PDB file of C-alpha atoms in Angstrom:
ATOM      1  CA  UNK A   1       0.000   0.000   0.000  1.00  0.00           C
ATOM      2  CA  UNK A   2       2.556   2.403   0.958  1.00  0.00           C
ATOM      3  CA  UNK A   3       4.805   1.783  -2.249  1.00  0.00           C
ATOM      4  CA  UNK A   4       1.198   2.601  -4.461  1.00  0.00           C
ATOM      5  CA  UNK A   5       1.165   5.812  -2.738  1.00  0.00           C
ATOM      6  CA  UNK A   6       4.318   6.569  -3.097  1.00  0.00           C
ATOM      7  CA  UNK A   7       4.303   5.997  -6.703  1.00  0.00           C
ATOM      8  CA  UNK A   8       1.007   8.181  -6.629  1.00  0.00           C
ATOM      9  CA  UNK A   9       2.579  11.073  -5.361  1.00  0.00           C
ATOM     10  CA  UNK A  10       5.770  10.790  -7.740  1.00  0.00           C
ATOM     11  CA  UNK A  11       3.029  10.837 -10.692  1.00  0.00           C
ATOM     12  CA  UNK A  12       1.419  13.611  -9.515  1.00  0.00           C
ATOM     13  CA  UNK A  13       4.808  15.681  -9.399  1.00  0.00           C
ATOM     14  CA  UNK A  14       5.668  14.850 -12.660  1.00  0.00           C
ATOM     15  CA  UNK A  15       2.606  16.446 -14.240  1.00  0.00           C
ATOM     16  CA  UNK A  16       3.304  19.279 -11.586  1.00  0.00           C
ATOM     17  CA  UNK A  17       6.678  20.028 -13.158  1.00  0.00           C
ATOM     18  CA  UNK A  18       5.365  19.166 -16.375  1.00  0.00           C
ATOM     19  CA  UNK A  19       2.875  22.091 -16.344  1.00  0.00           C
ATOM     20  CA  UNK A  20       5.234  24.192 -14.956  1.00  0.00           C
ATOM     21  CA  UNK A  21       8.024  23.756 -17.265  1.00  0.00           C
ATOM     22  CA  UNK A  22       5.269  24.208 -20.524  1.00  0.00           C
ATOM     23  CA  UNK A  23       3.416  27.482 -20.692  1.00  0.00           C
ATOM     24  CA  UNK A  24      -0.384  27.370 -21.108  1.00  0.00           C
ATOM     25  CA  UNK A  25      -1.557  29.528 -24.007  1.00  0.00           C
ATOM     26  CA  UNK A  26      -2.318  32.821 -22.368  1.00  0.00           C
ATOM     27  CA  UNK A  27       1.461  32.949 -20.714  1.00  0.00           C
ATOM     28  CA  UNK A  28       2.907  32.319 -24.078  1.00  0.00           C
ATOM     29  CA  UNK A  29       1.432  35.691 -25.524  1.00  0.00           C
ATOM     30  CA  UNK A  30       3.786  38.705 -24.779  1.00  0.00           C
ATOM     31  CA  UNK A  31       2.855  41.312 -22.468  1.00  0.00           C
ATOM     32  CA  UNK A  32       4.366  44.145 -21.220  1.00  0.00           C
ATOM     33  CA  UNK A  33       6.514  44.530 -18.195  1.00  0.00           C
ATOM     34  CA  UNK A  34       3.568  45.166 -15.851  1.00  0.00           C
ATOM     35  CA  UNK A  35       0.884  42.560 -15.282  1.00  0.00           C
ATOM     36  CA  UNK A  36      -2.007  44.599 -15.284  1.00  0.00           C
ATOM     37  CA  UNK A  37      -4.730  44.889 -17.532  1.00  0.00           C
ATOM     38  CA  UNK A  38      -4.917  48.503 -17.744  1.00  0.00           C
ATOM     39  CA  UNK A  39      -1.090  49.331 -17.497  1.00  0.00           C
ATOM     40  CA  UNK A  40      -0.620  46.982 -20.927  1.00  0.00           C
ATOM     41  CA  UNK A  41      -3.456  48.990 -22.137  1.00  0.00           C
ATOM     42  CA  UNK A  42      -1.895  52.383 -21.190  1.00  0.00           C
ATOM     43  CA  UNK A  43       1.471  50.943 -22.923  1.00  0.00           C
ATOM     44  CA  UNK A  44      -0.692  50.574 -26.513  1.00  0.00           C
ATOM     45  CA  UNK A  45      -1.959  53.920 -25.821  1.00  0.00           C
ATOM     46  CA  UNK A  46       1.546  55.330 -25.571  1.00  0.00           C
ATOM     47  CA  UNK A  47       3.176  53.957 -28.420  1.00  0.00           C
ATOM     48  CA  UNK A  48      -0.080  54.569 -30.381  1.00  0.00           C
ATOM     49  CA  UNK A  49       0.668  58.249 -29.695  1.00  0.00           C
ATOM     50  CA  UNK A  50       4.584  57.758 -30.535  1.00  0.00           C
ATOM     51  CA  UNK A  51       4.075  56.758 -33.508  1.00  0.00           C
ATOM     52  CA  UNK A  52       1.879  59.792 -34.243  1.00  0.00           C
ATOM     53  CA  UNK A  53       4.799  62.047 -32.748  1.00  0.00           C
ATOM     54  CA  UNK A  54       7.132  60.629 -35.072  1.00  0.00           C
ATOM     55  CA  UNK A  55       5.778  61.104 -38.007  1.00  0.00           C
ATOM     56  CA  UNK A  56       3.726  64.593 -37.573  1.00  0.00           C
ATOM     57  CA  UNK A  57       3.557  67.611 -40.163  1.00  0.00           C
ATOM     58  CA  UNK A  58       3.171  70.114 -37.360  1.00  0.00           C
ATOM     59  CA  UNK A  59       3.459  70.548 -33.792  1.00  0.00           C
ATOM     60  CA  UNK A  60       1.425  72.640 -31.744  1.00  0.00           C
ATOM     61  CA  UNK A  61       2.811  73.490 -27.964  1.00  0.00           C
ATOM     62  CA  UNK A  62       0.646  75.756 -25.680  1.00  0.00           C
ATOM     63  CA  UNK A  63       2.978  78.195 -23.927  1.00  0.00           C
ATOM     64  CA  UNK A  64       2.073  78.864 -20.315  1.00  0.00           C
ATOM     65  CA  UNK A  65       3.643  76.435 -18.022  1.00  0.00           C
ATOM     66  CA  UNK A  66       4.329  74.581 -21.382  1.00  0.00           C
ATOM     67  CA  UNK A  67       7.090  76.443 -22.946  1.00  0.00           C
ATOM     68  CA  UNK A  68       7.582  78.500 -20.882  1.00  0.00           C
ATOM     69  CA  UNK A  69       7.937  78.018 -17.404  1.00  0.00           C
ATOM     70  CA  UNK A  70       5.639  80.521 -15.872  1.00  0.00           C
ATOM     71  CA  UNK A  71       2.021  82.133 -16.910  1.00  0.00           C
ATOM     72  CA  UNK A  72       2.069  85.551 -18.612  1.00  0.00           C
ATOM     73  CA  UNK A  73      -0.919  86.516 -17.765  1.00  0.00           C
ATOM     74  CA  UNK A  74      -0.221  86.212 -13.271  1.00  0.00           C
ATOM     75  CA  UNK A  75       3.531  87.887 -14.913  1.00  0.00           C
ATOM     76  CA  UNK A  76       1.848  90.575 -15.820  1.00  0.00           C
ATOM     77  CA  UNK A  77      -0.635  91.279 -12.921  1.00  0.00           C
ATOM     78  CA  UNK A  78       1.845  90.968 -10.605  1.00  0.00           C
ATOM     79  CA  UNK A  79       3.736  93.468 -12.549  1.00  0.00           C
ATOM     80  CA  UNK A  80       1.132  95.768 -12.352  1.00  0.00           C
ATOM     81  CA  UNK A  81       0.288  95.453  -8.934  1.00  0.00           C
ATOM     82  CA  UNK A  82      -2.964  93.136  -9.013  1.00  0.00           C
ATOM     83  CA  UNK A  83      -1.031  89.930  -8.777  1.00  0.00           C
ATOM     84  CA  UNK A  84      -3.072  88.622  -5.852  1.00  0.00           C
ATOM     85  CA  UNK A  85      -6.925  90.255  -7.158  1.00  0.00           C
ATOM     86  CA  UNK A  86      -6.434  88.631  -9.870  1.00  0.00           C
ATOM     87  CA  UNK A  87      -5.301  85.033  -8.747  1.00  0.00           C
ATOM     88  CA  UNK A  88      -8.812  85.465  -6.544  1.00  0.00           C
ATOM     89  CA  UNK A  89     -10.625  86.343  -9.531  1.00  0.00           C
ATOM     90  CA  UNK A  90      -9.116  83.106 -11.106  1.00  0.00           C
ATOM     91  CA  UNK A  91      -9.786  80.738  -8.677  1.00  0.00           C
ATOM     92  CA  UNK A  92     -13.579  82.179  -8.327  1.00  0.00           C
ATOM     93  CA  UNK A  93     -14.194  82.059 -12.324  1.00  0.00           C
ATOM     94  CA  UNK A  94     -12.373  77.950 -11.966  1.00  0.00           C
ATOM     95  CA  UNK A  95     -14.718  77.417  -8.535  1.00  0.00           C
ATOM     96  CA  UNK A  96     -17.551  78.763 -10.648  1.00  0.00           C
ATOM     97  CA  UNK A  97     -16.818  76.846 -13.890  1.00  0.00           C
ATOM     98  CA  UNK A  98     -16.553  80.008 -15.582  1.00  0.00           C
ATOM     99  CA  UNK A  99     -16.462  79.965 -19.487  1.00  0.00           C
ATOM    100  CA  UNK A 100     -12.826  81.011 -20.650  1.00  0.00           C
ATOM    101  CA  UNK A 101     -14.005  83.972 -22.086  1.00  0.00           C
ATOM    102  CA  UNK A 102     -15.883  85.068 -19.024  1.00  0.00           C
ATOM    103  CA  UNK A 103     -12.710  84.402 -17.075  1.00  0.00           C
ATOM    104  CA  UNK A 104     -10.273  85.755 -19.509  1.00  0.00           C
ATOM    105  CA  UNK A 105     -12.128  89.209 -19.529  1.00  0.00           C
ATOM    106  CA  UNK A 106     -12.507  89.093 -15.375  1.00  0.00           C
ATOM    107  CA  UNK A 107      -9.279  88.941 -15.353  1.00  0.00           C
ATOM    108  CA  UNK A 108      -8.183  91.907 -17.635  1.00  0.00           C
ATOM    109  CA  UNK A 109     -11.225  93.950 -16.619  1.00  0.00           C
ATOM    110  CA  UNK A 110      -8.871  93.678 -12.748  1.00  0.00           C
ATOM    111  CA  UNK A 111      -5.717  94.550 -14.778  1.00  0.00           C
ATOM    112  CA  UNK A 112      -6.930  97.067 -17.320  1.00  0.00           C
ATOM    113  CA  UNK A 113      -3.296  97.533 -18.560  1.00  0.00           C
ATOM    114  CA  UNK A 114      -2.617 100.100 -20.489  1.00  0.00           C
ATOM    115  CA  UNK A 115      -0.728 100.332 -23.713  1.00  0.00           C
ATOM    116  CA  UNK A 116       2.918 101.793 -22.808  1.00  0.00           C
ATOM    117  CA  UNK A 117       2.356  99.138 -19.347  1.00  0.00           C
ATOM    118  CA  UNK A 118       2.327  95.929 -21.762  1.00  0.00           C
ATOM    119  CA  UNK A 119       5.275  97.329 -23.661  1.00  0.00           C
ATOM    120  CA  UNK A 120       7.304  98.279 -20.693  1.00  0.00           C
ATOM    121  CA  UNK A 121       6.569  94.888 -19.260  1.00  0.00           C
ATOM    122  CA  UNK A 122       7.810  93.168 -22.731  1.00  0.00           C
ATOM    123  CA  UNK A 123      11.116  94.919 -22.585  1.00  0.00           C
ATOM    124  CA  UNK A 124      12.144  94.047 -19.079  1.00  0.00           C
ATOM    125  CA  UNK A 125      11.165  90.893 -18.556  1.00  0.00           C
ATOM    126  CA  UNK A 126      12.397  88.086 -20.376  1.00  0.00           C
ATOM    127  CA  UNK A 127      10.701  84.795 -21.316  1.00  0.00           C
ATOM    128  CA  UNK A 128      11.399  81.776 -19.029  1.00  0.00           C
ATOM    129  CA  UNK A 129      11.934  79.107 -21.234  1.00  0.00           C
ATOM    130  CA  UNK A 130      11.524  75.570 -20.538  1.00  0.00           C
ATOM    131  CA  UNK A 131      14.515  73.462 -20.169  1.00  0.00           C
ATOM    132  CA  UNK A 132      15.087  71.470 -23.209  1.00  0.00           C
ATOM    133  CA  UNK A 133      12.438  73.486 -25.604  1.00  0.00           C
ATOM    134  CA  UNK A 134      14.992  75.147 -27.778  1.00  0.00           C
ATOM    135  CA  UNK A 135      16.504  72.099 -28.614  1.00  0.00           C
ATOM    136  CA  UNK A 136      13.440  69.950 -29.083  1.00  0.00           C
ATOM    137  CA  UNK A 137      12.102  72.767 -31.518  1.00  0.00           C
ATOM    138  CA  UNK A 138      15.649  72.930 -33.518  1.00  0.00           C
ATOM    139  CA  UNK A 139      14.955  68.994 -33.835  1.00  0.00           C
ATOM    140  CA  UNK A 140      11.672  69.938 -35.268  1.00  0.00           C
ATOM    141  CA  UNK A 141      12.670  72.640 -37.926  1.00  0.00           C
ATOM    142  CA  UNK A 142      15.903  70.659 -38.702  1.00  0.00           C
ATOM    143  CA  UNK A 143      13.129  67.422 -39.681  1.00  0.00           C
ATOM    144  CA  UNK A 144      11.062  69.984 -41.832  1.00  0.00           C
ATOM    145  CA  UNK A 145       8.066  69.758 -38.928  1.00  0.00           C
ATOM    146  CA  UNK A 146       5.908  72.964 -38.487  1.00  0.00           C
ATOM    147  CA  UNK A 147       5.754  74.355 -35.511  1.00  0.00           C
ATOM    148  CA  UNK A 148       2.874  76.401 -33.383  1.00  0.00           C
ATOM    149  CA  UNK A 149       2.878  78.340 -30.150  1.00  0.00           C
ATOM    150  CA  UNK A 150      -1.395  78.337 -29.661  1.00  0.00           C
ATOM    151  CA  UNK A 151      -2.268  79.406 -26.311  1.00  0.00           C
ATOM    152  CA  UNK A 152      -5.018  81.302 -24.577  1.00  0.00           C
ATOM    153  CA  UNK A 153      -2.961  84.254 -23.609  1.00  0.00           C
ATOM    154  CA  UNK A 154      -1.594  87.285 -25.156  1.00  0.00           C
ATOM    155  CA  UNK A 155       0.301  87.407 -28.432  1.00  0.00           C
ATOM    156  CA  UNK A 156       2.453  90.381 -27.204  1.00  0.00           C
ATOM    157  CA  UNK A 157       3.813  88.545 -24.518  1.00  0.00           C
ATOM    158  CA  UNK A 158       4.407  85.439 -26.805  1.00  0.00           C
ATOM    159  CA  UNK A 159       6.233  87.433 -29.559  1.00  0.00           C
ATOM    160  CA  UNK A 160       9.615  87.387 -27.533  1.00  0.00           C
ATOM    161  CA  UNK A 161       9.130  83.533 -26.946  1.00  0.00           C
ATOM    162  CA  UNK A 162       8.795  82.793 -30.597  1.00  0.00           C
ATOM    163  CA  UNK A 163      11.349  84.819 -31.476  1.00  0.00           C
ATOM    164  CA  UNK A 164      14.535  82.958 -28.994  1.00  0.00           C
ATOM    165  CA  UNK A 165      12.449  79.824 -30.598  1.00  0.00           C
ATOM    166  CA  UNK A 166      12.767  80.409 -34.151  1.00  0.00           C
ATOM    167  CA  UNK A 167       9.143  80.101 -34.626  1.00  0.00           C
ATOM    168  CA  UNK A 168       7.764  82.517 -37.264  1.00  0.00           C
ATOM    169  CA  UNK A 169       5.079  85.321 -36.271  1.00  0.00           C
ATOM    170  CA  UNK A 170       2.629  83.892 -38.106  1.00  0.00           C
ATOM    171  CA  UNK A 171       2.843  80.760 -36.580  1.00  0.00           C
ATOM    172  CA  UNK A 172       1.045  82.445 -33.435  1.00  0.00           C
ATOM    173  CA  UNK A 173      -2.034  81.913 -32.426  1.00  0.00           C
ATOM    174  CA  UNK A 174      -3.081  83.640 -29.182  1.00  0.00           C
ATOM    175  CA  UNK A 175      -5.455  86.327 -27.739  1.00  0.00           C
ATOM    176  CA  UNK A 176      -4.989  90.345 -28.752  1.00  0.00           C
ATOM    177  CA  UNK A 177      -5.082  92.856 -26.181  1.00  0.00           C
ATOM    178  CA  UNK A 178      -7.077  96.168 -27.414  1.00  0.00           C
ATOM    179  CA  UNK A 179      -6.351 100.199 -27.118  1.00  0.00           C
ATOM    180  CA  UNK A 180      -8.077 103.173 -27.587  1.00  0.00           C
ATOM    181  CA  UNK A 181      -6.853 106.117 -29.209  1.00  0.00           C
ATOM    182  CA  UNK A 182      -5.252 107.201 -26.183  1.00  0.00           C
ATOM    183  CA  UNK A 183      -3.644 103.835 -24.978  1.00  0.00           C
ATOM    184  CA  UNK A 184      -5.984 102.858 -22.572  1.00  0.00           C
ATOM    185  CA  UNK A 185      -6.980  99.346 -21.913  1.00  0.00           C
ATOM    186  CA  UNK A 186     -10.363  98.542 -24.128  1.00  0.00           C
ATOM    187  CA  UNK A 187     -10.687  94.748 -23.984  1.00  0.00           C
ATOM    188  CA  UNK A 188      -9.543  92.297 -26.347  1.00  0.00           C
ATOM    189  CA  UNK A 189     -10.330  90.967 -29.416  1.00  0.00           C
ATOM    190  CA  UNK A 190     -12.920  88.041 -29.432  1.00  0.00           C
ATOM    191  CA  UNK A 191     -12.807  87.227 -32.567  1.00  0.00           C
ATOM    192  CA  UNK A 192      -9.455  85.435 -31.966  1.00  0.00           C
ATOM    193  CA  UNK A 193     -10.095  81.670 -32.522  1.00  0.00           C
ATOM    194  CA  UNK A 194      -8.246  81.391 -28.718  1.00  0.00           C
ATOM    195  CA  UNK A 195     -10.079  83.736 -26.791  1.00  0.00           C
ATOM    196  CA  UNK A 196     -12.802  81.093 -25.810  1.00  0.00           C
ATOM    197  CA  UNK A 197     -13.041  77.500 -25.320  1.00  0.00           C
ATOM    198  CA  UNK A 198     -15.539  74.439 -24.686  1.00  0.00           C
ATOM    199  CA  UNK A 199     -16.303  73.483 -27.761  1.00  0.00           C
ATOM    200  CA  UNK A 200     -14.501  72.411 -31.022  1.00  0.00           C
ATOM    201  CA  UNK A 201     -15.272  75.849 -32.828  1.00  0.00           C
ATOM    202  CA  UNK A 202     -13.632  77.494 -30.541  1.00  0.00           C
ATOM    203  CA  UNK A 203     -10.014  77.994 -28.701  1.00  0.00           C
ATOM    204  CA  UNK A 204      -7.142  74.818 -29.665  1.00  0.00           C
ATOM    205  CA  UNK A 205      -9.481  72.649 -31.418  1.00  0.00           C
ATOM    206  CA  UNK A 206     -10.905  75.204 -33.917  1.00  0.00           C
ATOM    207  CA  UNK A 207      -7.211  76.551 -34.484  1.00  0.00           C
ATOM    208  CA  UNK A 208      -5.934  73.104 -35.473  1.00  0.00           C
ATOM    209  CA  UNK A 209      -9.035  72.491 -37.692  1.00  0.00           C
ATOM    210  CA  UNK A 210      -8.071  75.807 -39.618  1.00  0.00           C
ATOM    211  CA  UNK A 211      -4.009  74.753 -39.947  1.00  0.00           C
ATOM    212  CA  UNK A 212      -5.308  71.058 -41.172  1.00  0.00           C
ATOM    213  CA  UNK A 213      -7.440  72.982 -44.080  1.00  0.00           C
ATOM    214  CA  UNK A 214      -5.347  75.619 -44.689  1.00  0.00           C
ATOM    215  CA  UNK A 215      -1.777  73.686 -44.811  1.00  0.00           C
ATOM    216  CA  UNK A 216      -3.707  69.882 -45.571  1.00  0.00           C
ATOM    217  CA  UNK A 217      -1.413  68.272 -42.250  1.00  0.00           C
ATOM    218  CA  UNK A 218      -2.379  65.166 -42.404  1.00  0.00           C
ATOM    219  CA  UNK A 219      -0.535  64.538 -39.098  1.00  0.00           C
ATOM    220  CA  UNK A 220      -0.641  67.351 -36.282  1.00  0.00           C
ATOM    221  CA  UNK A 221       0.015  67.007 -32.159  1.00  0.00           C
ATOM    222  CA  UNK A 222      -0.527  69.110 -29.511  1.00  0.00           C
ATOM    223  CA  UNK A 223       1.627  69.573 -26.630  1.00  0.00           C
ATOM    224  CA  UNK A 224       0.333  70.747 -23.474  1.00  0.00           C
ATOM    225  CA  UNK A 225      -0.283  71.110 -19.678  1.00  0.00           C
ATOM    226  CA  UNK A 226      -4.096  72.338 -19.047  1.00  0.00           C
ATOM    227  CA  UNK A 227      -7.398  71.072 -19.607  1.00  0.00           C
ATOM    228  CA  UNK A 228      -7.918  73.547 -23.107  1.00  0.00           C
ATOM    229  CA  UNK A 229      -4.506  71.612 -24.872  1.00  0.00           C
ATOM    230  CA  UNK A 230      -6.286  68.151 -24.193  1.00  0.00           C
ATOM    231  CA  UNK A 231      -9.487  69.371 -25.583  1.00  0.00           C
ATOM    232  CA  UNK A 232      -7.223  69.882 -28.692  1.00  0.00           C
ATOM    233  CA  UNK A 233      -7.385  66.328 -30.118  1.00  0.00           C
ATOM    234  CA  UNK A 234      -9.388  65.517 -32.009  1.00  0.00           C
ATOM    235  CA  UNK A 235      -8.676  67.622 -34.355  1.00  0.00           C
ATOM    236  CA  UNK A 236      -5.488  67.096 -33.552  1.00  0.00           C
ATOM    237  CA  UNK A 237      -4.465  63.158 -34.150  1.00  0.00           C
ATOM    238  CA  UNK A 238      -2.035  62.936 -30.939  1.00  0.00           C
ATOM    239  CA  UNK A 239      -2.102  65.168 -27.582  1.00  0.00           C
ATOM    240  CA  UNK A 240       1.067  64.631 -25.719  1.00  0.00           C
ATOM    241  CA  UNK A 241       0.674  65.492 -21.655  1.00  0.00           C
ATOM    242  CA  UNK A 242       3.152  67.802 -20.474  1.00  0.00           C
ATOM    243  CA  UNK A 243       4.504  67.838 -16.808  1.00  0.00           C
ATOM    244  CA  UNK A 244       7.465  69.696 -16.450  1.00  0.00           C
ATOM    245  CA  UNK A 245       6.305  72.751 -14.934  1.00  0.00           C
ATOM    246  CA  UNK A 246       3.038  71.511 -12.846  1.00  0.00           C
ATOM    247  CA  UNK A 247       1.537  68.421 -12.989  1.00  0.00           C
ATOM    248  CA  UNK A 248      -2.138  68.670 -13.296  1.00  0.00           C
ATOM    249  CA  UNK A 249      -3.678  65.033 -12.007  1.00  0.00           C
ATOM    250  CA  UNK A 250      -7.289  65.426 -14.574  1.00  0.00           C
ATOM    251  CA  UNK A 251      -4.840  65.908 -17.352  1.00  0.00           C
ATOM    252  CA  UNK A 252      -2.247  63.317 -16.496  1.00  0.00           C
ATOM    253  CA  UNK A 253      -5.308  60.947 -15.987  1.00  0.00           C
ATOM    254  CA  UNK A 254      -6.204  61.810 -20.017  1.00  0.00           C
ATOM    255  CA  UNK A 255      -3.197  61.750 -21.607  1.00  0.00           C
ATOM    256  CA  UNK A 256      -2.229  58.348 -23.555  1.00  0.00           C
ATOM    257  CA  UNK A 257       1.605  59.832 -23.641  1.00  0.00           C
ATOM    258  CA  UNK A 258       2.119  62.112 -20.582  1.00  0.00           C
ATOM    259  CA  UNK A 259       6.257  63.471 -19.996  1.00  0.00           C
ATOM    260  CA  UNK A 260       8.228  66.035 -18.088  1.00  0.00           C
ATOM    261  CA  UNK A 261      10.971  66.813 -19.523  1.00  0.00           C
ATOM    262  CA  UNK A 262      11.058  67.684 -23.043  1.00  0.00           C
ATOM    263  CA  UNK A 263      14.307  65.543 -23.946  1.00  0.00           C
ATOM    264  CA  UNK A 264      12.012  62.732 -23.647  1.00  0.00           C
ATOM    265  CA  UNK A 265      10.254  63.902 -26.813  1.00  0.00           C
ATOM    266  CA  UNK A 266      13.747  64.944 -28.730  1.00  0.00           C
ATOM    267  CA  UNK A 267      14.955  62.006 -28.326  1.00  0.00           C
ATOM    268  CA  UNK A 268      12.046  59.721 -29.386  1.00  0.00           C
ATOM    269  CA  UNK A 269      12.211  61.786 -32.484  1.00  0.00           C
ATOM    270  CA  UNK A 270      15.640  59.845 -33.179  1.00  0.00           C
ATOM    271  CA  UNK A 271      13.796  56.124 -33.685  1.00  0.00           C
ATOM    272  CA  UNK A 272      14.905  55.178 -37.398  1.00  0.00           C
ATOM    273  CA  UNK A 273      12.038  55.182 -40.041  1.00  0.00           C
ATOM    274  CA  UNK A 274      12.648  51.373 -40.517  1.00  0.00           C
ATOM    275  CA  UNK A 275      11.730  50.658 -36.795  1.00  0.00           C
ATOM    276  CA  UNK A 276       8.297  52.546 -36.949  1.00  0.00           C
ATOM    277  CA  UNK A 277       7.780  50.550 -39.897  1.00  0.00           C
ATOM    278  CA  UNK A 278       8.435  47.251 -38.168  1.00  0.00           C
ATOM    279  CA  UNK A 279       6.213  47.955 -34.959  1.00  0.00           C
TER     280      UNK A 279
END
């Protein structure tokens, strides 16, 4: 009896270390690194967008926090003295769910900055570039890629950022600040494609909708670090997250690629044409 069980038992661990030693089906298929579901899932998503970023006509970067490493618009009101009314203005038109619009013209209306103002703030302060921008741009001209700057702030304050960048004026989209006769403050211009949002005939999405028509891109991406660049794509056929200045968690949570530093992106940029091909 006790030889039969032994014999038993010796059986038994063969077909143990027989099932061990052969992979069932769903082993054998590759997976990524991580074992979860969703991770894999978020891995697709990622090289998905890669292989969009590769290969793209034009890029499109927001500026604020993007770009550049600060927001104009808090620049300039601290500039003129309203730095902290206007940071409560902004946090009541957020709390509020304030359209852009609404909250863009709140937020001059505290400001009201007059002509010579804007252009005394232009020529002493100088833009706060990103670390690794200028480089990932030359990477961009040098591969025959057009590039935007599209935000929702002011074009005057942009024009020095394009300029260290390479980027050509017209290559701008962004809001206009307007002037009466005598310089003084007399809102802006709203029939600027960025001075609104929400929908996708207004602010990032209508903008890339008119460079796709105008220029036939058939590949564009936008780059960016708020809740108006996500709202971007579609029309645009990649957004790419940006983290390098503040990490904001609801667009983190959206974007398929999501980076911060912008070497990241240079460097992807160097993947040979045969590789894409093969993936």
């Amino acid at each position: 009896m006790q030889q039969h069980q032994q014999q038993y038992y010796l059986f038994l661990a063969t077909l143990i270390m027989i099932r061990v030693a052969l992979p069932t089906t769903a082993s054998a298929i590759p997976r990524s690194i991580s074992t979860s579901p969703g991770e894999t899932i978020s891995k697709n998503h990622e090289e998905e967008v890669k292989r969009v970023w590769r290969k793209a006509d034009a890029v499109c970067f927001d500026v604020d926090s993007t770009v550049c490493q600060d927001e104009g618009i808090d620049e300039l009101a601290a500039y003129l003295g309203v730095g902290e009314a206007v940071a409560n203005v902004t946090r009541t038109a957020m709390n509020g769910n304030a359209r852009f619009r609404d909250a863009l013209a709140a937020r001059l209306q505290v400001m009201k900055p007059n002509h010579e103002q804007l252009e005394q703030f232009v020529n002493i302060s100088k833009p706060k570039l990103t670390v690794g921008i200028r480089e990932l741009v030359s990477r961009l001209h040098a591969r025959g890629t057009h590039v935007y700057l599209v935000s929702g702030g002011f074009r005057r304050l942009i024009l020095p950022v394009a300029e260290l960048l390479g980027i050509e004026k017209s290559r701008i989209y962004a809001n206009e600040i307007l002037f009466d006769k005598f310089g003084k403050y007399h809102g802006f211009d709203t029939s600027e494609l960025t001075s609104d949002s929400g929908s996708k005939e207004t602010g990032k999405p209508a903008v890339i909708a008119l460079l796709k028509k105008m220029y036939n891109y058939k590949t564009v991406v936008m780059v960016g670090d708020g809740a108006t660049d996500v709202e971007a794509s579609p029309p645009a056929d990649a957004f790419i997250g940006f983290g390098g200045n503040v990490i904001r968690e609801g667009v983190k949570a959206r974007a398929k690629w999501y980076v911060t530093d912008f070497d990241v992106l240079r460097k992807d940029l160097d993947h040979d044409e045969s590789d894409i091909d093969d993936e």
